[in-house]
Coordinates of C-alpha atoms and ligand atoms in Angstrom, one line a residue:
M1 CA -23.7 -41.6 1.9
A2 CA -21.3 -38.6 2.1
A3 CA -20.1 -37.2 -1.2
N4 CA -16.6 -38.3 -2.3
E5 CA -14.5 -35.4 -3.5
G6 CA -11.4 -37.4 -4.4
T7 CA -7.8 -36.9 -3.4
G8 CA -6.0 -36.1 -6.7
F9 CA -5.6 -32.5 -7.8
T10 CA -7.8 -32.7 -10.9
T11 CA -10.4 -34.9 -9.2
R12 CA -10.7 -32.3 -6.4
A13 CA -10.9 -29.5 -9.0
L14 CA -13.9 -31.3 -10.5
H15 CA -15.7 -32.7 -7.5
T16 CA -15.3 -30.3 -4.6
R17 CA -19.0 -29.5 -3.7
P18 CA -20.6 -26.1 -3.0
R19 CA -21.6 -25.3 0.5
V20 CA -25.3 -25.3 -0.5
T21 CA -26.7 -27.8 -3.0
D22 CA -28.3 -26.0 -6.0
A23 CA -32.1 -25.7 -5.7
H24 CA -32.5 -27.4 -9.1
G25 CA -29.7 -29.9 -8.8
A26 CA -27.6 -28.1 -11.5
L27 CA -24.5 -30.2 -12.0
R28 CA -22.4 -27.0 -12.4
M29 CA -22.8 -24.0 -10.1
P30 CA -24.8 -21.5 -12.0
V31 CA -23.9 -17.8 -12.4
Y32 CA -25.8 -15.9 -9.7
D33 CA -25.8 -12.6 -11.5
T34 CA -27.5 -10.6 -8.8
A35 CA -26.2 -7.7 -6.7
A36 CA -28.4 -8.4 -3.6
F37 CA -30.1 -11.3 -1.7
E38 CA -33.4 -11.2 0.1
F39 CA -34.1 -12.3 3.7
A40 CA -37.2 -13.9 5.2
N41 CA -37.2 -11.6 8.2
S42 CA -35.3 -8.8 9.9
D43 CA -33.8 -11.1 12.5
E44 CA -32.1 -13.2 9.8
M45 CA -31.0 -10.1 8.1
Q46 CA -29.4 -8.7 11.2
A47 CA -27.7 -12.0 12.0
A48 CA -26.2 -12.1 8.5
F49 CA -24.8 -8.6 8.8
E50 CA -23.4 -9.3 12.3
G51 CA -21.7 -12.5 10.9
R52 CA -23.7 -14.8 13.2
R53 CA -25.4 -16.5 10.3
V54 CA -23.7 -17.6 7.1
A55 CA -25.7 -16.0 4.2
H56 CA -25.1 -13.9 1.2
A57 CA -26.4 -10.3 1.4
Y58 CA -24.6 -8.3 -1.3
S59 CA -22.3 -9.5 -4.1
R60 CA -19.6 -7.0 -3.3
T61 CA -18.9 -9.1 -0.2
S62 CA -19.9 -12.6 -1.2
N63 CA -21.9 -14.4 -3.9
P64 CA -22.7 -18.2 -4.3
T65 CA -20.9 -18.5 -7.6
T66 CA -17.8 -16.8 -6.3
E67 CA -18.0 -18.8 -3.0
D68 CA -18.0 -22.1 -5.0
Y69 CA -14.9 -20.9 -6.8
E70 CA -13.2 -19.9 -3.5
L71 CA -14.0 -23.2 -1.9
R72 CA -12.5 -25.1 -4.8
V73 CA -9.3 -23.0 -4.7
T74 CA -9.1 -23.6 -1.0
A75 CA -9.5 -27.4 -1.5
L76 CA -6.8 -27.4 -4.2
A77 CA -4.4 -25.3 -2.1
E78 CA -5.2 -27.4 1.0
A79 CA -5.6 -23.9 2.6
L80 CA -7.6 -22.3 5.4
G81 CA -9.7 -20.1 3.1
T82 CA -9.7 -17.9 0.0
V83 CA -11.0 -14.5 -1.0
A84 CA -11.5 -14.0 -4.7
V85 CA -11.2 -10.4 -6.0
A86 CA -11.4 -8.5 -9.3
S87 CA -7.7 -8.9 -10.4
G88 CA -4.3 -10.0 -9.3
M89 CA -3.4 -6.4 -8.5
A90 CA -6.5 -6.1 -6.3
A91 CA -5.4 -9.2 -4.4
I92 CA -1.9 -7.8 -3.8
T93 CA -3.2 -4.3 -2.8
A94 CA -5.8 -5.8 -0.4
V95 CA -3.3 -8.0 1.4
V96 CA -0.8 -5.1 1.8
M97 CA -3.5 -2.8 3.0
A98 CA -4.8 -5.4 5.5
L99 CA -1.3 -6.2 6.9
A100 CA 0.6 -2.9 6.7
E101 CA 0.0 0.8 7.5
A102 CA 1.6 4.2 7.2
G103 CA 4.9 4.3 9.0
A104 CA 5.4 0.6 8.7
N105 CA 7.6 -1.2 6.0
I106 CA 7.4 -4.2 3.8
V107 CA 10.5 -6.1 2.5
T108 CA 10.5 -7.1 -1.1
T109 CA 12.7 -7.3 -4.2
K110 CA 13.1 -5.5 -7.5
A111 CA 12.6 -8.9 -9.3
L112 CA 8.8 -8.4 -9.5
F113 CA 6.1 -7.9 -12.1
G114 CA 6.2 -4.3 -13.2
N115 CA 2.8 -3.2 -11.8
S116 CA 3.6 -4.8 -8.5
L117 CA 6.8 -2.7 -8.3
S118 CA 4.8 0.4 -9.3
L119 CA 2.2 -0.4 -6.6
G120 CA 4.9 -0.1 -3.9
D121 CA 6.9 2.8 -5.4
V122 CA 4.2 5.0 -7.0
T123 CA 1.0 4.1 -5.3
L124 CA 1.7 3.1 -1.7
E125 CA 4.9 5.0 -0.7
P126 CA 3.0 8.4 -0.9
W127 CA 0.6 6.9 1.7
G128 CA 3.6 6.5 4.1
L129 CA 4.5 2.9 3.5
E130 CA 8.2 2.2 3.3
V131 CA 9.2 -0.4 0.6
R132 CA 12.5 -2.0 1.2
Y133 CA 14.2 -3.9 -1.6
V134 CA 16.6 -6.8 -1.2
D135 CA 18.0 -9.5 -3.4
M136 CA 15.9 -12.6 -2.4
T137 CA 18.9 -14.9 -3.1
R138 CA 20.9 -13.1 -0.4
H139 CA 19.3 -14.4 2.8
E140 CA 21.5 -12.3 5.1
D141 CA 20.2 -9.2 3.4
I142 CA 16.5 -10.3 4.0
A143 CA 17.3 -10.9 7.7
A144 CA 19.0 -7.5 8.0
A145 CA 16.1 -5.6 6.3
I146 CA 13.4 -6.9 8.7
D147 CA 12.8 -4.8 11.8
E148 CA 10.0 -4.3 14.3
R149 CA 8.0 -2.2 11.8
T150 CA 8.1 -4.9 9.0
R151 CA 4.6 -6.1 8.3
L152 CA 5.3 -8.6 5.5
V153 CA 7.9 -10.1 3.1
Y154 CA 6.7 -10.1 -0.5
L155 CA 8.1 -12.1 -3.4
E156 CA 7.2 -14.1 -6.5
V157 CA 8.0 -17.9 -6.7
I158 CA 9.3 -17.5 -10.3
S159 CA 9.8 -13.8 -10.8
N160 CA 8.3 -12.3 -14.0
P161 CA 10.2 -11.7 -16.3
Q162 CA 13.6 -12.3 -14.6
L163 CA 12.6 -16.0 -14.0
Q164 CA 14.5 -16.0 -10.7
V165 CA 13.4 -18.9 -8.4
A166 CA 13.5 -18.0 -4.8
D167 CA 14.3 -20.6 -2.0
V168 CA 10.9 -20.0 -0.5
A169 CA 11.2 -22.3 2.6
A170 CA 14.5 -20.7 3.6
I171 CA 13.0 -17.2 3.2
T172 CA 9.8 -18.1 5.2
A173 CA 12.1 -19.5 8.0
I174 CA 14.0 -16.2 8.2
A175 CA 10.7 -14.2 8.3
S176 CA 8.8 -16.5 10.7
E177 CA 11.7 -16.4 13.2
R178 CA 11.1 -12.6 13.3
G179 CA 7.3 -12.9 13.5
V180 CA 6.7 -11.7 9.9
P181 CA 4.4 -13.4 7.4
V182 CA 5.6 -14.1 3.8
V183 CA 3.1 -13.2 1.1
L184 CA 4.0 -15.0 -2.1
D185 CA 2.8 -14.3 -5.6
G186 CA 2.1 -17.7 -7.0
T187 CA 0.7 -16.6 -10.4
A188 CA 3.4 -18.5 -12.4
T189 CA 3.0 -21.8 -10.4
T190 CA -0.5 -22.0 -8.8
P191 CA -0.9 -24.7 -6.1
Y192 CA -0.4 -27.3 -8.9
L193 CA 3.3 -26.5 -9.4
F194 CA 4.1 -25.3 -6.0
N195 CA 2.7 -26.0 -2.5
S196 CA 3.3 -22.8 -0.8
A197 CA 1.7 -23.9 2.5
A198 CA 4.3 -26.7 2.8
A199 CA 7.0 -24.1 2.3
G200 CA 5.6 -22.1 5.3
V201 CA 4.1 -19.2 3.2
A202 CA 1.4 -17.4 5.1
V203 CA -0.5 -16.0 2.2
E204 CA -0.4 -16.8 -1.5
V205 CA -1.8 -14.3 -4.0
I206 CA -2.5 -15.3 -7.6
S207 CA -3.5 -13.4 -10.7
A208 CA -6.2 -15.9 -11.8
T209 CA -6.2 -14.0 -15.2
K210 CA -3.3 -16.3 -16.2
Y211 CA -3.1 -20.0 -15.8
I212 CA -6.4 -20.3 -14.0
S213 CA -8.6 -18.4 -16.4
G214 CA -6.8 -20.3 -19.2
D215 CA -7.6 -18.6 -22.4
A216 CA -7.6 -14.9 -21.4
T217 CA -11.3 -15.1 -20.7
S218 CA -11.3 -12.8 -17.7
I219 CA -9.4 -10.8 -15.1
G220 CA -9.3 -12.1 -11.5
G221 CA -7.3 -12.4 -8.4
L222 CA -7.1 -14.8 -5.4
I223 CA -5.9 -14.3 -1.8
I224 CA -5.3 -17.7 -0.2
D225 CA -4.6 -17.9 3.6
N226 CA -2.6 -21.1 4.0
G227 CA -3.4 -21.3 7.7
V228 CA 0.2 -21.7 8.7
F229 CA 0.8 -18.2 10.3
D230 CA -0.2 -17.4 13.8
W231 CA -2.0 -14.0 13.3
S232 CA -2.0 -13.3 17.0
R233 CA 1.7 -12.3 16.4
H234 CA 0.7 -9.7 13.8
P235 CA 0.3 -6.1 15.1
R236 CA -2.3 -5.2 12.5
L237 CA -4.7 -8.1 13.1
Q238 CA -5.1 -7.9 16.9
T239 CA -8.7 -6.9 16.8
W240 CA -9.6 -9.4 14.1
F241 CA -7.7 -12.1 16.0
A242 CA -9.8 -11.5 19.1
K243 CA -13.0 -12.0 16.9
G244 CA -11.9 -14.8 14.6
G245 CA -8.7 -16.4 15.8
P246 CA -7.0 -18.1 12.9
Y247 CA -9.6 -16.6 10.5
A248 CA -8.3 -13.1 11.4
L249 CA -6.9 -12.2 8.0
L250 CA -9.8 -13.7 6.0
M251 CA -12.2 -11.7 8.2
A252 CA -10.2 -8.5 7.9
L253 CA -10.3 -8.9 4.1
R254 CA -14.0 -9.9 3.7
R255 CA -15.4 -7.6 6.3
N256 CA -13.1 -4.6 5.9
V257 CA -10.4 -4.2 3.3
A258 CA -11.6 -6.2 0.3
R259 CA -15.2 -5.1 1.0
N260 CA -14.4 -1.4 1.3
M261 CA -11.9 -1.4 -1.6
G262 CA -14.8 -2.6 -3.7
A263 CA -12.7 -4.5 -6.3
C264 CA -15.0 -7.6 -6.2
L265 CA -14.9 -10.4 -8.7
S266 CA -17.9 -10.5 -10.9
P267 CA -19.9 -13.8 -10.6
H268 CA -19.6 -14.4 -14.3
N269 CA -15.8 -14.2 -14.1
A270 CA -15.9 -16.5 -11.1
Y271 CA -17.8 -19.0 -13.3
L272 CA -15.2 -18.7 -16.1
Q273 CA -12.3 -19.1 -13.7
T274 CA -14.0 -22.2 -12.1
L275 CA -14.1 -23.8 -15.5
G276 CA -10.4 -23.0 -15.8
L277 CA -9.6 -24.8 -12.5
E278 CA -11.1 -28.0 -13.8
T279 CA -8.5 -28.3 -16.6
L280 CA -5.7 -26.4 -14.9
A281 CA -3.3 -29.4 -14.3
L282 CA -3.7 -30.7 -17.9
R283 CA -2.9 -27.3 -19.4
I284 CA 0.0 -26.5 -17.0
D285 CA 1.6 -29.9 -17.8
R286 CA 1.4 -29.2 -21.5
S287 CA 2.6 -25.6 -21.3
C288 CA 5.6 -26.6 -19.1
A289 CA 6.5 -29.4 -21.5
N290 CA 6.4 -27.0 -24.5
T291 CA 8.4 -24.4 -22.7
L292 CA 11.2 -26.7 -21.7
A293 CA 11.3 -28.1 -25.2
L294 CA 11.5 -24.7 -26.7
A295 CA 14.1 -23.5 -24.2
Q296 CA 16.3 -26.6 -25.0
H297 CA 15.8 -26.2 -28.7
F298 CA 16.7 -22.5 -28.9
D299 CA 19.5 -22.8 -26.3
A300 CA 21.6 -24.4 -29.0
D301 CA 20.7 -21.8 -31.7
P302 CA 23.6 -19.4 -32.4
R303 CA 21.1 -16.6 -33.4
V304 CA 20.0 -16.4 -29.8
H305 CA 22.5 -14.8 -27.4
R306 CA 20.9 -16.2 -24.3
V307 CA 17.9 -18.3 -23.3
N308 CA 16.7 -17.9 -19.7
Y309 CA 14.4 -20.6 -18.2
P310 CA 14.6 -22.1 -14.7
G311 CA 14.5 -25.6 -16.3
L312 CA 17.8 -25.1 -18.0
P313 CA 21.0 -25.9 -16.1
S314 CA 22.4 -22.5 -17.2
S315 CA 19.7 -20.6 -15.2
P316 CA 21.3 -19.0 -12.1
T317 CA 18.5 -20.4 -10.0
H318 CA 18.2 -23.9 -11.6
G319 CA 19.1 -25.6 -8.4
A320 CA 16.3 -23.9 -6.4
A321 CA 13.9 -24.7 -9.3
V322 CA 14.8 -28.5 -9.3
R323 CA 14.5 -28.7 -5.6
Q324 CA 11.1 -27.0 -5.4
L325 CA 9.2 -27.4 -8.7
K326 CA 8.7 -31.1 -9.1
R327 CA 6.0 -31.0 -11.8
G328 CA 7.5 -28.4 -14.2
F329 CA 9.4 -25.1 -14.4
G330 CA 6.6 -22.9 -15.5
G331 CA 5.4 -21.6 -18.9
I332 CA 7.6 -18.5 -19.4
L333 CA 11.0 -18.2 -21.0
T334 CA 13.0 -15.2 -22.2
I335 CA 15.5 -14.9 -25.1
E336 CA 18.1 -12.2 -25.6
L337 CA 19.1 -10.9 -29.0
A338 CA 21.6 -8.3 -30.1
D339 CA 19.5 -5.2 -29.4
R340 CA 16.0 -3.7 -29.3
A341 CA 15.8 -3.5 -33.1
A342 CA 16.6 -7.2 -33.5
C343 CA 13.9 -8.0 -30.9
F344 CA 11.3 -5.9 -32.8
R345 CA 12.2 -7.5 -36.1
V346 CA 11.8 -11.0 -34.7
M347 CA 8.6 -10.2 -32.9
D348 CA 7.1 -8.6 -36.0
A349 CA 8.1 -11.7 -38.1
L350 CA 6.0 -14.1 -35.9
T351 CA 3.0 -15.4 -37.8
L352 CA 1.5 -17.8 -35.3
I353 CA 2.7 -16.6 -31.9
R354 CA 0.7 -13.5 -30.8
R355 CA 2.1 -10.1 -29.7
A356 CA 0.2 -9.6 -26.5
T357 CA 0.9 -8.8 -22.8
N358 CA -0.7 -11.7 -21.0
V359 CA 1.1 -14.7 -19.5
N360 CA 0.1 -18.4 -19.0
D361 CA -2.5 -18.2 -21.7
N362 CA -3.4 -21.2 -23.8
K363 CA -1.9 -19.3 -26.8
T364 CA 1.8 -18.6 -27.0
L365 CA 2.4 -14.8 -26.6
A366 CA 5.4 -12.6 -27.1
I367 CA 6.3 -9.2 -25.7
H368 CA 9.3 -6.9 -25.4
P369 CA 9.0 -6.1 -21.7
A370 CA 11.4 -3.0 -21.7
S371 CA 9.3 -1.1 -24.2
T372 CA 5.9 -2.0 -22.7
I373 CA 5.4 -3.2 -19.1
Y374 CA 8.6 -1.5 -18.0
A375 CA 8.4 1.6 -20.2
E376 CA 7.6 3.8 -17.2
F377 CA 11.1 2.9 -15.7
T378 CA 14.3 4.6 -16.9
A379 CA 16.8 2.5 -19.0
E380 CA 19.1 2.4 -16.0
Q381 CA 16.3 1.2 -13.6
R382 CA 15.4 -1.5 -16.1
V383 CA 18.9 -2.9 -16.1
G384 CA 18.8 -2.9 -12.3
I385 CA 15.4 -4.7 -12.4
G386 CA 16.8 -7.3 -14.9
V387 CA 14.8 -6.2 -17.9
P388 CA 17.3 -5.3 -20.6
D389 CA 16.4 -3.9 -24.0
T390 CA 17.7 -7.1 -25.6
M391 CA 15.0 -9.4 -24.0
I392 CA 11.8 -10.9 -25.5
R393 CA 9.5 -12.7 -23.1
L394 CA 7.6 -15.7 -24.4
S395 CA 4.7 -17.1 -22.6
V396 CA 4.3 -20.6 -24.0
G397 CA 0.8 -22.1 -24.5
I398 CA -0.5 -25.5 -25.3
E399 CA -0.2 -25.6 -29.1
D400 CA 1.5 -28.4 -30.9
L401 CA 5.2 -28.0 -30.3
A402 CA 6.3 -28.4 -33.9
D403 CA 4.2 -25.3 -34.9
L404 CA 5.8 -23.2 -32.2
V405 CA 9.3 -24.3 -33.2
A406 CA 8.6 -23.6 -36.9
D407 CA 7.3 -20.1 -36.2
L408 CA 10.2 -19.1 -33.9
D409 CA 12.6 -20.6 -36.3
Q410 CA 11.5 -18.6 -39.3
A411 CA 11.2 -15.4 -37.1
L412 CA 14.7 -15.7 -35.9
A413 CA 16.0 -15.5 -39.4
H414 CA 15.3 -11.7 -39.0
A415 CA 17.5 -11.4 -35.8
Ligands
PLP1 N1 1.4 -10.9 -10.6 C1 2.1 -11.4 -11.6 C2 3.3 -12.3 -11.5 C3 1.6 -11.0 -12.9 O1 2.3 -11.5 -14.0 C4 0.5 -10.2 -13.0 C5 0.0 -9.7 -14.4 O2 0.7 -9.9 -15.4 C6 -0.1 -9.7 -11.9 C7 0.4 -10.1 -10.7 C8 -1.3 -8.8 -11.9 O3 -2.5 -9.5 -12.3 P1 -3.8 -8.9 -12.9 O4 -3.4 -8.5 -14.3 O5 -4.8 -10.0 -12.9 O6 -4.1 -7.7 -12.1

């Protein structure tokens, strides 16, 4: 009888089967910690290298443990396919390199994770890629920025740390009409909180370091092709489309860009992140519930000048959040205090919540973004990006809520 992989999110996370059953019947896919794989004869070896036979040859390109992880992510996202790489930044870099080239442009926003902004401005612009910035809430500006040399539109579902929620379906409609794919960073949501395929997103990239890995076990990134974009329309993928049709992007990544960049996911990290997938929904539910409760609690606290969380009616993009995020508003909130010194005093007074730079960890973490992640930007640029000196970012974990409230409450006495 055929194996039943279930229909619910967590059931699929647990029961999606590997392509090849383990030789020993291991209940969990083992870690294939090997660089290379052996072939029975030269014909089979040639067929594997030419892509005529599905087989692993070298772990920089594919590996059984990583493949099992990719298949489960694909099942959870109800997508066409997934390529797992070494980090979230490697995922973003690989997609941009696969879809764009010198002399072309990409359309994005300043409301982005700091290193993603830096990738465009500092790393890729010197290679001749033009990066155009728009306000993603101003749809007419997005339409005006796209021209015949635009290769992709890039944004985050819930931007980090501005916590701006974009109207994703409206943006994909604008881009698709002009033949341009939308690449969405879904780190803050994962396919559990937001179904990017249903919103017309061509490619979702995720830093698996965050919610998926769970407790900061490992760095990793995912590139998910949702299978909703017709790659025959994309100038950069013509050759790959002729070879692979709808698989054009996945082939370009696996057999060219991701392979040649060399930022492959280690099989051990694939194993850790697969473990994370199995409890993803449970942990996200708890982190979202804690975050909403903390946001509501401290919204009423006069020591806090402002609480920003998409789940609060006071958030400028609360409407877009309610329409699109049916299971929760994510695990990040920010608070604003009088000045940088007040932020430092409150952060230094925390005794349970950790001072660390990750997000969507099982543990609650605090950071002052302006003096850390955004330190390479000028004070003026930071205000433009929406990262003022007065802001503390809290990434809320899965602890017991009362302990988090107590720690923040005593720390705020130092505000
Ligand atoms: N995208 C977002 C929204 C992030 O918050 C991060 C990391 O903080 C990244 C991408 C980069 O991910 P990684 O650290 O796995 O390279």
